[in-house]
Structure formats: C-alpha cells, structure tokens
mmCIF file of C-alpha atoms in Angstrom:
data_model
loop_
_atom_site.group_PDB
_atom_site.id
_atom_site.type_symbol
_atom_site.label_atom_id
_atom_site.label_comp_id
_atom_site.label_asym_id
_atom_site.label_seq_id
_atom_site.Cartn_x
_atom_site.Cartn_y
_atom_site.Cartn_z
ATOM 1 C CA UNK O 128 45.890 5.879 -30.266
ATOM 2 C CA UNK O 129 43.221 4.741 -28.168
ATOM 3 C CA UNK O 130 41.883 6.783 -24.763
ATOM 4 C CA UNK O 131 39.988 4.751 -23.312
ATOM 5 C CA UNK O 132 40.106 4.170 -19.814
ATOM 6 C CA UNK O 133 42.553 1.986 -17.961
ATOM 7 C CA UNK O 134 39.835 -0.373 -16.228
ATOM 8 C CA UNK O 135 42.285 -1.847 -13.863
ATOM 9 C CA UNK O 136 43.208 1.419 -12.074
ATOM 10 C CA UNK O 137 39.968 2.518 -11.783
ATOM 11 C CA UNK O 138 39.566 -0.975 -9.501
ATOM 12 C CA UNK O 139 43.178 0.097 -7.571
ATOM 13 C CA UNK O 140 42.312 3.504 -6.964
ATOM 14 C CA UNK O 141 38.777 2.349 -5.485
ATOM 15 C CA UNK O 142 40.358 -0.862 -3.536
ATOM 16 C CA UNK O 143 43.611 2.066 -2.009
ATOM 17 C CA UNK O 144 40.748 4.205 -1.244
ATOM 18 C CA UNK O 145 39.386 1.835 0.942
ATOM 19 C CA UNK O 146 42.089 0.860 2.245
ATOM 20 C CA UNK O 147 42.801 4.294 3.802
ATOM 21 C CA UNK O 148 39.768 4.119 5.681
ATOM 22 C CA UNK O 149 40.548 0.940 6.520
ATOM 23 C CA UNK O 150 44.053 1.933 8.045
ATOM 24 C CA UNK O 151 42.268 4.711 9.908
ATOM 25 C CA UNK O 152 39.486 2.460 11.574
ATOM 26 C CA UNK O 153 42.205 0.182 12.817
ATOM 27 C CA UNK O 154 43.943 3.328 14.411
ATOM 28 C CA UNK O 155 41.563 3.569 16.827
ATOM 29 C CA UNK O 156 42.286 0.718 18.677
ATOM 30 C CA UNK O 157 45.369 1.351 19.180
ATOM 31 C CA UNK O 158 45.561 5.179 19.918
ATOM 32 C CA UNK O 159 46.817 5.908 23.442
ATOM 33 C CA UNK O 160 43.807 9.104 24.062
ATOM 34 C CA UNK O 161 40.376 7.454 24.165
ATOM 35 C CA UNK O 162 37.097 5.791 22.613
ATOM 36 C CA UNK O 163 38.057 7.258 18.915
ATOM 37 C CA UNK O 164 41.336 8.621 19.326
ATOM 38 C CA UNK O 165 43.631 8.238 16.064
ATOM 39 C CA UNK O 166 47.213 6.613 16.742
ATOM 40 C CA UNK O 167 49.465 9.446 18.350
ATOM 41 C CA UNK O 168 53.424 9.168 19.266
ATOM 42 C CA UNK O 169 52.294 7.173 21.850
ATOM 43 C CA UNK O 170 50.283 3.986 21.368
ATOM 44 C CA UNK O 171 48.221 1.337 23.600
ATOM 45 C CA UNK O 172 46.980 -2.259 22.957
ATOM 46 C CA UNK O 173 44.533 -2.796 24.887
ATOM 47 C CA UNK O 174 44.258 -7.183 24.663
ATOM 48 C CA UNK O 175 45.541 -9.927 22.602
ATOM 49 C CA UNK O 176 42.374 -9.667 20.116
ATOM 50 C CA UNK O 177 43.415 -5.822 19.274
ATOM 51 C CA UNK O 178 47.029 -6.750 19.089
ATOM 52 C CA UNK O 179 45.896 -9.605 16.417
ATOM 53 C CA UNK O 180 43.337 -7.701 14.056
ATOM 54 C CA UNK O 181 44.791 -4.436 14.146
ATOM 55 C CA UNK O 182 48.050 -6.442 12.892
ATOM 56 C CA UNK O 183 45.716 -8.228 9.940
ATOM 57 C CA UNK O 184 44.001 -4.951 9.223
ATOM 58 C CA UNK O 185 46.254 -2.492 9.618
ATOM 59 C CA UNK O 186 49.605 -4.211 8.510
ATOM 60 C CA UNK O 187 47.641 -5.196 5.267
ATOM 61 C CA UNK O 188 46.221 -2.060 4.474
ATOM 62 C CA UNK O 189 49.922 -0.188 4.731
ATOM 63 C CA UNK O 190 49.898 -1.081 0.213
ATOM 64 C CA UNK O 191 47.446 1.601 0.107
ATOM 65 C CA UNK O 192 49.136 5.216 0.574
ATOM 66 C CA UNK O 193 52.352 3.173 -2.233
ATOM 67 C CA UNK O 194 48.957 2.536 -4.391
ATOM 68 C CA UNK O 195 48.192 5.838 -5.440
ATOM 69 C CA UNK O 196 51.575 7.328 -5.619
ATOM 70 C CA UNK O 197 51.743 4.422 -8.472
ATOM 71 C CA UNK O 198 48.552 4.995 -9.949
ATOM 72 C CA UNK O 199 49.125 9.086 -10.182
ATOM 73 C CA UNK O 200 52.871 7.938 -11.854
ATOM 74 C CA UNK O 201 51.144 5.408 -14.072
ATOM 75 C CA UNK O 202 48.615 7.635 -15.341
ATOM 76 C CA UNK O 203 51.227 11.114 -15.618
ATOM 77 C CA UNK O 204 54.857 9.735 -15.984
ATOM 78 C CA UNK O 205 56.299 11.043 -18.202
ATOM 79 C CA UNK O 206 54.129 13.825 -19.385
ATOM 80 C CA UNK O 207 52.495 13.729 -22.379
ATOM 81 C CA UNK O 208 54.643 14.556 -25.464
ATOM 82 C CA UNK O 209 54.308 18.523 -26.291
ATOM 83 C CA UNK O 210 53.337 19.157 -23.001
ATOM 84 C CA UNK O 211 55.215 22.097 -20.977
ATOM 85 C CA UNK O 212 56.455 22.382 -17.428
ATOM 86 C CA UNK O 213 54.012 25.129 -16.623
ATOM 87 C CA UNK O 214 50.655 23.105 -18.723
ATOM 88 C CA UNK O 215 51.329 20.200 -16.226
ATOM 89 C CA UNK O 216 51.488 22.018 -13.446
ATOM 90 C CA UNK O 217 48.441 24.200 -13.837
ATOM 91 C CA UNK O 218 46.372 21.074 -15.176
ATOM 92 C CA UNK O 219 47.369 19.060 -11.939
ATOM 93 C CA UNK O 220 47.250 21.704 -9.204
ATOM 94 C CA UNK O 221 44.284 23.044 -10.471
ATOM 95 C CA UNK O 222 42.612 19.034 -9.613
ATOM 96 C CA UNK O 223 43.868 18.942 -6.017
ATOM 97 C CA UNK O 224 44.537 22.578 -4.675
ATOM 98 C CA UNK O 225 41.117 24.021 -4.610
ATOM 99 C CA UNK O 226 39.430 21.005 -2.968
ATOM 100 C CA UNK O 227 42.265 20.424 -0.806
ATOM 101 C CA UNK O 228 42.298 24.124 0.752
ATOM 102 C CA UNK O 229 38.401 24.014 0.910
ATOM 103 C CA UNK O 230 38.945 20.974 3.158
ATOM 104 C CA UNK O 231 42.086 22.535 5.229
ATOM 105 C CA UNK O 232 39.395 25.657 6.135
ATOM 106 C CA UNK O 233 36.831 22.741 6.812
ATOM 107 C CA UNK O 234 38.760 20.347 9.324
ATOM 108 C CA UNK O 235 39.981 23.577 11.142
ATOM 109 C CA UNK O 236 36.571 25.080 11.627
ATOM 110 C CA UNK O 237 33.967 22.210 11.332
ATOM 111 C CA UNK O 238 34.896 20.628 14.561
ATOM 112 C CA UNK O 239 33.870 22.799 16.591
ATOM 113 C CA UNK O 240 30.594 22.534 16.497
ATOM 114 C CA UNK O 241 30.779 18.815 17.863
ATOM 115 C CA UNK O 242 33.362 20.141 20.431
ATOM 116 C CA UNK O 243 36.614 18.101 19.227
ATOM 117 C CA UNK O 244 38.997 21.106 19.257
ATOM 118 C CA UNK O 245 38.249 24.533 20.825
ATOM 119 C CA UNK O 246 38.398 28.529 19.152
ATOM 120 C CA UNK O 247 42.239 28.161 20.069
ATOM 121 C CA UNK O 248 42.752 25.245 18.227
ATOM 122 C CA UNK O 249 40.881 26.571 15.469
ATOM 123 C CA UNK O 250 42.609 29.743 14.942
ATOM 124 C CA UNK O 251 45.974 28.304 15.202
ATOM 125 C CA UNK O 252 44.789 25.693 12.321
ATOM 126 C CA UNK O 253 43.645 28.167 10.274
ATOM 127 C CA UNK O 254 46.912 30.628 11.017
ATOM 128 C CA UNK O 255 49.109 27.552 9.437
ATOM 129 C CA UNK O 256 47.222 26.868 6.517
ATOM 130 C CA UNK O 257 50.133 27.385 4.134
ATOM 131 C CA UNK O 258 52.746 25.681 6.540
ATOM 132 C CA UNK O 259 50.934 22.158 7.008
ATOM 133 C CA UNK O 260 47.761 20.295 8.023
ATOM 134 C CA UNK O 261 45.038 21.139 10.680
ATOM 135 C CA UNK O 262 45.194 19.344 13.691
ATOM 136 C CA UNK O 263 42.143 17.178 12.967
ATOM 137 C CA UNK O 264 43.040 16.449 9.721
ATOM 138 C CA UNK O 265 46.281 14.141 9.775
ATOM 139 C CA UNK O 266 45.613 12.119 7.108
ATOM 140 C CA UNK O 267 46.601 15.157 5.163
ATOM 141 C CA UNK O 268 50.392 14.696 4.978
ATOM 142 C CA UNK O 269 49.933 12.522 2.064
ATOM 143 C CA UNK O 270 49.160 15.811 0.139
ATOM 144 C CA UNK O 271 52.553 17.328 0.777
ATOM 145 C CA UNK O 272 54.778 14.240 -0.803
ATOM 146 C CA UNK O 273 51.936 13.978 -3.495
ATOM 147 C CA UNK O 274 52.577 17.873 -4.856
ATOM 148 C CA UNK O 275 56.386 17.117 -4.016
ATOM 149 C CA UNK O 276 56.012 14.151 -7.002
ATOM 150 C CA UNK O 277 53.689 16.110 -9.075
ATOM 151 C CA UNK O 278 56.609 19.364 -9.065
ATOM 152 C CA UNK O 279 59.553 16.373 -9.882
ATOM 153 C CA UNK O 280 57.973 14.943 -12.981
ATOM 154 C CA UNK O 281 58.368 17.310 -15.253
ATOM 155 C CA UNK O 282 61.957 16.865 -14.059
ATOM 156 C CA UNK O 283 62.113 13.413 -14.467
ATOM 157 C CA UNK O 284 60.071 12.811 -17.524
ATOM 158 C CA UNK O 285 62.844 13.919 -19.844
ATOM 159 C CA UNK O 286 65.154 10.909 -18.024
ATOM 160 C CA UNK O 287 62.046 8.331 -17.862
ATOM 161 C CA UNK O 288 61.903 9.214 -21.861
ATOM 162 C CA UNK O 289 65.143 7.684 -22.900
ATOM 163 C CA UNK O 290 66.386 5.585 -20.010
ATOM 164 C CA UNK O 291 66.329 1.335 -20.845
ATOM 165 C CA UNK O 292 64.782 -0.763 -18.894
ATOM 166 C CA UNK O 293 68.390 -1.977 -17.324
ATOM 167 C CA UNK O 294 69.122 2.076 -15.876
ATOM 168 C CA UNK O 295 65.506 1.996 -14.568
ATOM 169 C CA UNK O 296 66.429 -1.683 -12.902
ATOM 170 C CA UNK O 297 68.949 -0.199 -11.399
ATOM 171 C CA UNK O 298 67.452 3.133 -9.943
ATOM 172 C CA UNK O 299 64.906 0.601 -8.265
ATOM 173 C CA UNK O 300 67.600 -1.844 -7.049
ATOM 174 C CA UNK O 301 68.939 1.251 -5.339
ATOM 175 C CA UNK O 302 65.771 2.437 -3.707
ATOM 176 C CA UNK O 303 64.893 -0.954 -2.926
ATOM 177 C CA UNK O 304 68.302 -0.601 -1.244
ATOM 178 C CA UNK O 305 67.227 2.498 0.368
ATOM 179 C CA UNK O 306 64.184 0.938 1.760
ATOM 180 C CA UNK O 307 66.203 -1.433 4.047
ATOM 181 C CA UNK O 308 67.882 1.946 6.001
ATOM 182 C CA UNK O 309 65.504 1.453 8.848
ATOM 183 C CA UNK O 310 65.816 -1.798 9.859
ATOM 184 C CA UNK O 311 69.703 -1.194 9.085
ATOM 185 C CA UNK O 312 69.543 1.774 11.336
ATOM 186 C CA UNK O 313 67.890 0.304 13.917
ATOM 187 C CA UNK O 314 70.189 -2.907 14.637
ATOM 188 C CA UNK O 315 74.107 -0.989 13.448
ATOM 189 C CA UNK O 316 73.262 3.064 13.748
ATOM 190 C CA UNK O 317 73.457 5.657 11.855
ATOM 191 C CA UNK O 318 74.712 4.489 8.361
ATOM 192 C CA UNK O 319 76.373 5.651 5.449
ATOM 193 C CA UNK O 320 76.482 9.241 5.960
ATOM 194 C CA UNK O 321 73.749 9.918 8.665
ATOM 195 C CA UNK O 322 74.482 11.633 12.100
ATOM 196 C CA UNK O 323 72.263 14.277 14.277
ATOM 197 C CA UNK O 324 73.469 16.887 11.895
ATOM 198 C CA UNK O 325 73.045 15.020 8.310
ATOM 199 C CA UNK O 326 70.030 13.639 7.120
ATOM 200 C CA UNK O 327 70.763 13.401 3.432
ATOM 201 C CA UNK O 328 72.572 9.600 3.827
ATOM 202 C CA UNK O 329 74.054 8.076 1.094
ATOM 203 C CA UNK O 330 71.070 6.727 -1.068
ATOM 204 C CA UNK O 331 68.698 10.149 0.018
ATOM 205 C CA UNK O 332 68.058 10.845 -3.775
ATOM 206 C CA UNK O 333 67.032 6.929 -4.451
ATOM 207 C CA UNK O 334 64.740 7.092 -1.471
ATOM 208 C CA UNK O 335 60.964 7.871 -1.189
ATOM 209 C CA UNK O 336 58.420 7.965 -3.096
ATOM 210 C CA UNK O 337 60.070 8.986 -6.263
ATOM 211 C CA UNK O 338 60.863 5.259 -6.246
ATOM 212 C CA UNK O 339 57.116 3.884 -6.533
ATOM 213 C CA UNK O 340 57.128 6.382 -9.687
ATOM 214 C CA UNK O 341 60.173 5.125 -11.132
ATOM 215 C CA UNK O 342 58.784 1.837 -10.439
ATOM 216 C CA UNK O 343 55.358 2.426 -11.670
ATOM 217 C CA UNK O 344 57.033 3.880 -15.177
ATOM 218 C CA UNK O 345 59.309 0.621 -15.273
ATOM 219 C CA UNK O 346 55.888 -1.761 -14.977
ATOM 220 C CA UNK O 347 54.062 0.001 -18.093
ATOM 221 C CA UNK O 348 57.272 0.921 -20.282
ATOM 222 C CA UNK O 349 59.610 -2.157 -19.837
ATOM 223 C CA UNK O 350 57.726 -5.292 -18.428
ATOM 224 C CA UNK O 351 56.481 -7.361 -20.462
ATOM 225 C CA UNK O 352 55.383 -10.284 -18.827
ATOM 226 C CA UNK O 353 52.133 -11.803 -19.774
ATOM 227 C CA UNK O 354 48.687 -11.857 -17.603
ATOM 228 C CA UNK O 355 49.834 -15.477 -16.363
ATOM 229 C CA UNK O 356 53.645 -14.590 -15.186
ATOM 230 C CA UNK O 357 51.698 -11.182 -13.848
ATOM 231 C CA UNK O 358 48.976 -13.637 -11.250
ATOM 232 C CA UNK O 359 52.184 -16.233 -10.728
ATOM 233 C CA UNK O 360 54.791 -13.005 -9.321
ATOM 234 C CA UNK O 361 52.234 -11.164 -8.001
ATOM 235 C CA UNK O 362 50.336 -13.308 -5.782
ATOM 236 C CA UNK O 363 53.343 -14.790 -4.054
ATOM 237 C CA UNK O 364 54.899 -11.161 -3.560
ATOM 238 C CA UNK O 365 51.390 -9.758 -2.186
ATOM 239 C CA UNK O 366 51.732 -13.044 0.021
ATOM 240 C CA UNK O 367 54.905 -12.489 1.452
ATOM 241 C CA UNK O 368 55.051 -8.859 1.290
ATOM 242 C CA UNK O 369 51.459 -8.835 3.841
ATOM 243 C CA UNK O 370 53.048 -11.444 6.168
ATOM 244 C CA UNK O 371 56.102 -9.466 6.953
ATOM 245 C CA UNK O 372 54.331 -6.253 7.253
ATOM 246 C CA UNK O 373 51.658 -7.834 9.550
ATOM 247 C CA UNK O 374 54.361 -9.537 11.484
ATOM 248 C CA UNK O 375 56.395 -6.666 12.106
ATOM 249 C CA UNK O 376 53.905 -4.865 13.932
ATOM 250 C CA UNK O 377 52.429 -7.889 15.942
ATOM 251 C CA UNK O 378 55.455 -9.373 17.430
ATOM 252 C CA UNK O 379 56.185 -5.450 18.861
ATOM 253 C CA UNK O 380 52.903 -5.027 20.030
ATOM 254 C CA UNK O 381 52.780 -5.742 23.235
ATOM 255 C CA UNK O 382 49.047 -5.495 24.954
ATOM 256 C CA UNK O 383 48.792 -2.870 28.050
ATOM 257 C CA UNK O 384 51.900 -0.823 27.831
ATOM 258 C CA UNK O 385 52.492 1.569 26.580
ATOM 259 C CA UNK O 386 54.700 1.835 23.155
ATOM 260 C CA UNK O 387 56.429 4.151 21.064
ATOM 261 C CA UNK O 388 54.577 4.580 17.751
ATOM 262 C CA UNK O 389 57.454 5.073 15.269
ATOM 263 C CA UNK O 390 59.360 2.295 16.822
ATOM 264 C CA UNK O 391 56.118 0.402 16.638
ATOM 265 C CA UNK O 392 55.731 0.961 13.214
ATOM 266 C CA UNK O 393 58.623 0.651 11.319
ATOM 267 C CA UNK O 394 57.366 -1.874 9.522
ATOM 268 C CA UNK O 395 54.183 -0.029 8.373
ATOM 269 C CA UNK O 396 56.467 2.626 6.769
ATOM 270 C CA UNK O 397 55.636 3.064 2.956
ATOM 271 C CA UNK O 398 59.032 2.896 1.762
ATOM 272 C CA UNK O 399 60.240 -0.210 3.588
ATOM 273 C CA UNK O 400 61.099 -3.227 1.375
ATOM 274 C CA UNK O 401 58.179 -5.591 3.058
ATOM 275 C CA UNK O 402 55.706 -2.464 2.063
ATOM 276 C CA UNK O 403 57.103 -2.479 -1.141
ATOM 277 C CA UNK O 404 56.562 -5.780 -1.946
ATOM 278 C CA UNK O 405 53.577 -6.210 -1.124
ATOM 279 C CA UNK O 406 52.828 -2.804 -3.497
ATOM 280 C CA UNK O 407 54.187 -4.423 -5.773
ATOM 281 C CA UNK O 408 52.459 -7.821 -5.989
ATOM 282 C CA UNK O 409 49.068 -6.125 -4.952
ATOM 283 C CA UNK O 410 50.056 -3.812 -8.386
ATOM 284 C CA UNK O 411 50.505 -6.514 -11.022
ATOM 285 C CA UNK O 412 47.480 -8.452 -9.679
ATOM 286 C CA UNK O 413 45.289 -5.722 -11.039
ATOM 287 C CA UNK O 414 47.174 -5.502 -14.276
ATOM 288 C CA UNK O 415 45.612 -8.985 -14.653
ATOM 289 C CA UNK O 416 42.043 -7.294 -15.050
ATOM 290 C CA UNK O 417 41.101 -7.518 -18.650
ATOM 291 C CA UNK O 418 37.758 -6.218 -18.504
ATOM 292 C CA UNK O 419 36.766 -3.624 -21.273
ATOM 293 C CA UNK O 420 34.705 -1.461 -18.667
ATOM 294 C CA UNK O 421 34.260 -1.875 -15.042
ATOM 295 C CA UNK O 422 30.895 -1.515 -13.758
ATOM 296 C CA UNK O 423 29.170 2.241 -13.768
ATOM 297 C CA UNK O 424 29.441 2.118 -10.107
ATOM 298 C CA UNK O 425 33.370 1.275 -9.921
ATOM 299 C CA UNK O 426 34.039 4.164 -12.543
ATOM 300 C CA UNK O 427 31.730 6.260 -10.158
ATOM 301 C CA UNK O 428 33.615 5.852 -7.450
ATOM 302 C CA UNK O 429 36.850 5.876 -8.970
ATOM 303 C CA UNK O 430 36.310 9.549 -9.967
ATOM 304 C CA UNK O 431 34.732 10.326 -6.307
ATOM 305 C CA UNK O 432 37.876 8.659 -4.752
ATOM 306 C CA UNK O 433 39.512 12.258 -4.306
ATOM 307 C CA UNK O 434 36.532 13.414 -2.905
ATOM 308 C CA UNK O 435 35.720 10.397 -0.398
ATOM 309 C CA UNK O 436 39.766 10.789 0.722
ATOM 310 C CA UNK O 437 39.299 14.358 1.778
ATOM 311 C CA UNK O 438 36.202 14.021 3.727
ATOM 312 C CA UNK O 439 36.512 10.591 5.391
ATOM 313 C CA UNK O 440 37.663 11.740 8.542
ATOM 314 C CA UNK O 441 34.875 13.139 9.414
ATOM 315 C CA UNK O 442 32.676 10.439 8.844
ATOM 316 C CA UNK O 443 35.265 8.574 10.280
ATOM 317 C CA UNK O 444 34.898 9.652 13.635
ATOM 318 C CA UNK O 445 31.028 9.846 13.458
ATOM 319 C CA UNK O 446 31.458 6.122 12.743
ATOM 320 C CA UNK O 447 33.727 4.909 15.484
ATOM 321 C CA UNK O 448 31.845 6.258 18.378
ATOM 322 C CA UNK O 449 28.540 4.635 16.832
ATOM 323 C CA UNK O 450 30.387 1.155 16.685
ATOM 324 C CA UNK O 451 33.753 0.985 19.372
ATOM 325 C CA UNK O 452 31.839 3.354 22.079
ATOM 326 C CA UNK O 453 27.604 2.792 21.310
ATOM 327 C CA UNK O 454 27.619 -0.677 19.852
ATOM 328 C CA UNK O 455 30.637 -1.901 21.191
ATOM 329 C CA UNK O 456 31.481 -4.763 18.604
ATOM 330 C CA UNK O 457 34.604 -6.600 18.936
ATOM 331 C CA UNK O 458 37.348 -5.747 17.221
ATOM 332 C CA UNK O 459 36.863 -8.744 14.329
ATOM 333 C CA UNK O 460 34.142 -7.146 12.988
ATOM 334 C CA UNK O 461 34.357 -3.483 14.499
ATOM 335 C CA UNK O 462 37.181 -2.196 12.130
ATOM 336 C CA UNK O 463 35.684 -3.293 8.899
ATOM 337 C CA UNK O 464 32.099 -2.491 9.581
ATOM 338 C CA UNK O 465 33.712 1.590 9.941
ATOM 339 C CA UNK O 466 35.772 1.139 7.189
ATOM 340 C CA UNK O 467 33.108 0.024 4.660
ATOM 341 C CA UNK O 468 30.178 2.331 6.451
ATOM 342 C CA UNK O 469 32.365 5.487 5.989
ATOM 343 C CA UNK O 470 32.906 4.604 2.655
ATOM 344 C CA UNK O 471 29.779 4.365 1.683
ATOM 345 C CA UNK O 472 28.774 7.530 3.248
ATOM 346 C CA UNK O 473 31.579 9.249 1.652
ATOM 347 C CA UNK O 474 30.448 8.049 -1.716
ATOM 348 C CA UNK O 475 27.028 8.892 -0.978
ATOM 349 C CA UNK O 476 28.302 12.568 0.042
ATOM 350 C CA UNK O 477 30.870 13.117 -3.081
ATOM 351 C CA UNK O 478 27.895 11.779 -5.171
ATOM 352 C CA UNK O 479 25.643 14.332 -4.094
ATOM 353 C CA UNK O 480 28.075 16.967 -3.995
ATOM 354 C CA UNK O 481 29.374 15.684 -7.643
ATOM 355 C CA UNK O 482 25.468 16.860 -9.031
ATOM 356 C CA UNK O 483 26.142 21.002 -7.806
ATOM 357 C CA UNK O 484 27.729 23.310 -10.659
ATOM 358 C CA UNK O 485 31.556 23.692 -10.008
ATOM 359 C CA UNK O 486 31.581 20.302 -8.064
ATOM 360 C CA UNK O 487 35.366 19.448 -9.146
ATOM 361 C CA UNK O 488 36.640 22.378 -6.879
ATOM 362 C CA UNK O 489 34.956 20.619 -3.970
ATOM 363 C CA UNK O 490 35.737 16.894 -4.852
ATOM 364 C CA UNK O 491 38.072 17.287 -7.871
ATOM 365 C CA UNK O 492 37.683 15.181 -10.566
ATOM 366 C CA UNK O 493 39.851 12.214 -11.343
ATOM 367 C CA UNK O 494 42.672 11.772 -14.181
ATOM 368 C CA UNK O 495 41.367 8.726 -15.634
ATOM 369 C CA UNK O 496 42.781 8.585 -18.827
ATOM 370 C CA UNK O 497 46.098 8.273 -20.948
ATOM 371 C CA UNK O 498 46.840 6.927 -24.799
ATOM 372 C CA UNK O 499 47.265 3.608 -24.451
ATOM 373 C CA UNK O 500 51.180 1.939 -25.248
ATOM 374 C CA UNK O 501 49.717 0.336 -28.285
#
C-alpha cells in the first residue's frame, strides 16, 4: 500500500487553520469589553456594517473547528490494524500534550508583561492547569473535546471495522437528528428527556463530535461518488449550509444593545445541522483535489498548523490593536487583514521555531499520513 500523503487535507487543515483566526478577528467586533476584547457572555454590535461582516465572516468561518475534528478522524479512524489501545494513545498524546501544556504555562504567564491580566490572574491560571484553560487562552477548549475523541477511538474502531455503510447512515441520521435539539429546545422546551436535573436527553450518545468522526469514517470507507457528484453535492451544501449559518446570527444581531451570546449564537454552534452542512459540503469539495503534491509551502504549513493554532492568540491581539484601535480600518477589510497578518506571523514563528532541536514538543508535528484505501 501506498503512504503517500493525502494532498487534499493538507489544503483543509491549512484553509480550518485560517479559518480559526478568522473566527477570532471577527470576535472583536462584537465583544461587549473594549478595542480587542474577544466575544464574552455578553455581546455588542456596534452598527449595521459590524452586524453585516461579522455575519459573512464569522458565520462562514463556524466549518472550521467541524474541519479538523474530520480531518484528525479521517487520518486515525479506525486505528491502524495491529495497533493497541495503549500504542495509540501514547503516539497521539505524545503530538499534542507537551506543546499544549508548554502553551497553558505560556498564556498564563506571558501576559503579564503587556499588562492584560495581573499576578492574581496569573497564579490562579497556573493553579488550574489540569482542570481547564487559562483565562487568556479560550480558544483552548477545543483541546478538551479533541483528547475526549482521541480516548473514544480506540473504542469505536472495533465498531467502525465491521459496521456497513447502511448502520453508519443511520448513526449519522441520528446525530444529524441530534443536531436539531437547539433550535427544538428553544421554540417547545426541554425535550425528550432533558430537565434542570438531566442533561443526558434522549439522543446524548449520537450527539457531538463523535458524529463528524463517524461521518468522516463514512466519507472514506462507504462513499463512493465520483470527483463530479463530489463538486455537484458539495457546492450546493457549502451554499446553503453558509447562508443559514450567516443568517442565523444576522437577523439576531441587533446593533447597540446589548445581547446574550449563547442565544446569539446558536446558530454558530458546531453541532447544529446548518454547521454541519456546510462541513460537509466544504469537506467533499476538497476531496475533489487531485493534485499529486501540493506546493512545499502548503505541506509547510500544514505541518506548522498545530503550532500556528496554539500561538495565534497572541499575535492575535498584537494585531487587532494595530488595525481596529491604531489604523482604524473598517470592518470590510479590518477582519481579514488580522486574520491573514496573524497567520502569517504565526507561520513565520512555528517556522523558526520548527529549525531548534526538539521543535515537535513546542509546535508538534502533524499526522500527515495513512495507507491509502487502494
């Protein structure tokens, strides 16, 4: 069997990447706290041309997080044949836990210097590093649900071995089920099973993320559809699937009051059906790349893309007072120019940092590869 690697994630995982930073520029304009505040349970809109591109931006960019939970389950569900419990779990911890605990001490310590959190802020961070996230590092949650899906597929792969394609369809038809609870919840209540004392509803085990890797496994293993049918689903799901994600945060987004952020954003939830389509058509678009290598620079970053996802808050910030306080460019233009500037000084970083001995326990270094299917 062939290893070589699988060109079209290494263009996802770059184009999610970006989009994480992109998601993260557009939450500064609507953060209730200030000139580079992230969003917060409260949020604030502060015209019409905020509520409008941090609706395009934003609401587009929600594919991204549903992105790499696919790609990891692409790339390492099931395991590989022969392969134990405890071999996958020291092979994929020992990728994300170093770098991610170097960065936990960082975000709790580093901003201090600049004077964005205080000595009481910073010890309490670093008191909680094994119970969750600093306070200046948010973007951080992902991590938890991330290790929660790397600990279930050794469970899983045994299932994802021998199911057909017609138990997997129906798995997803119940998670795509599952991903309707919020709207469901918002118009009728609590449903099937939930109250203030039960979370675990009736489709809890369907739900979450474990459904992008169920989908993910069902894409590779059971569709066969060719690059045509792939563009022709795709696009029109990628379509439809941005429009309703977009629209569901503009038409709540009401400029100069202020607004509940949850309630706000129930459509930008990753495991709501409009997020999911549009996963899913943004997915199978890049299964249409046939190229035999993507350029140097693509691979480069692909293997950085760890790396630039652990650091890019702090460029991040560094960014947004330079172009919403300094510079002051409107909002059009404003939220991609800090986007694709932190990126690029995030790959600049990881690149640098990728050239010192021992570099993968600062940055980690990417999973590219798996036999091909044939």
């Amino acid at each position: 069997m062939k290893t070589d690697r699988i060109v079209f994630l290494d263009y996802l995982r770059v184009f999610a990447c970006f989009l994480v930073i992109l998601v993260h520029a557009s939450e500064n304009y609507y953060g209730a706290g200030g000139e580079s505040d992230m969003a917060g349970p409260v949020s604030f809109l502060a015209n019409e041309t905020d509520r409008l591109w941090v609706s395009i931006y934003d609401g587009f960019s929600r594919m991204s997080v549903p992105l790499f939970f696919i790609v990891s389950a692409f790339l390492l569900a099931p395991m590989p044949a022969g392969m134990t419990s405890g071999q996958f779990y020291k092979r994929r911890f020992l990728h994300i836990l170093p770098p991610f605990f170097i960065f936990v001490v960082l975000y709790s310590t580093l901003p201090l210097l600049w004077g964005q959190i205080d000595s009481a802020t910073a010890t309490t961070d670093l008191s909680r590093i094994l119970l969750n996230f600093p306070t200046t590092a948010g973007h951080f949650w992902f991590m938890y649900p991330l290790i929660s899906i790397y600990l279930f597929i050794p469970i899983i792969s045994p299932w994802l071995e021998k199911a057909t394609a017609k138990e997997e369809r129906f798995f997803i038809l119940l998670f795509l089920l599952s991903t309707c609870m919020p709207y469901m919840s918002r118009n009728w209540g609590e449903i099937w099973g939930q109250c203030f004392w039960n979370e675990y509803h009736l489709l809890w085990y369907f739900s979450g993320y474990l459904g992008y890797l169920v989908l993910a496994h069902y894409i590779r293993r059971h569709l066969t559809w060719s690059r045509s049918t792939r563009f022709r689903v795709g696009l029109p799901l990628l379509i439809i699937g941005a429009a309703a994600t977009i629209y569901s945060f503009y038409v709540q987004a009401i400029p100069g009051q202020e607004l509940i952020t949850p309630v706000l954003e129930i459509g930008w939830a990753f495991c709501t059906l409009n997020v999911v389509v549009l996963t899913t058509g943004a997915f199978l678009l890049f299964t249409c790349i046939e190229q035999k290598q993507a350029p140097a620079i693509v691979t480069r970053a692909s293997k950085l893309s760890f790396g630039i996802y652990l650091m890019h808050i702090f460029w991040l910030s560094f960014w947004v007072g330079i172009f919403k306080g300094q510079l002051a460019l409107p909002t059009v233009a404003a939220i991609p120019v800090i986007a694709i500037v932190t990126f690029i000084c995030c790959y600049i970083t990881c690149r640098l940092i990728s050239f010192i001995p021992g570099s993968k326990w600062i940055i980690g270094a990417s999973a590219d590869r798996r036999p091909r299917l044939s």
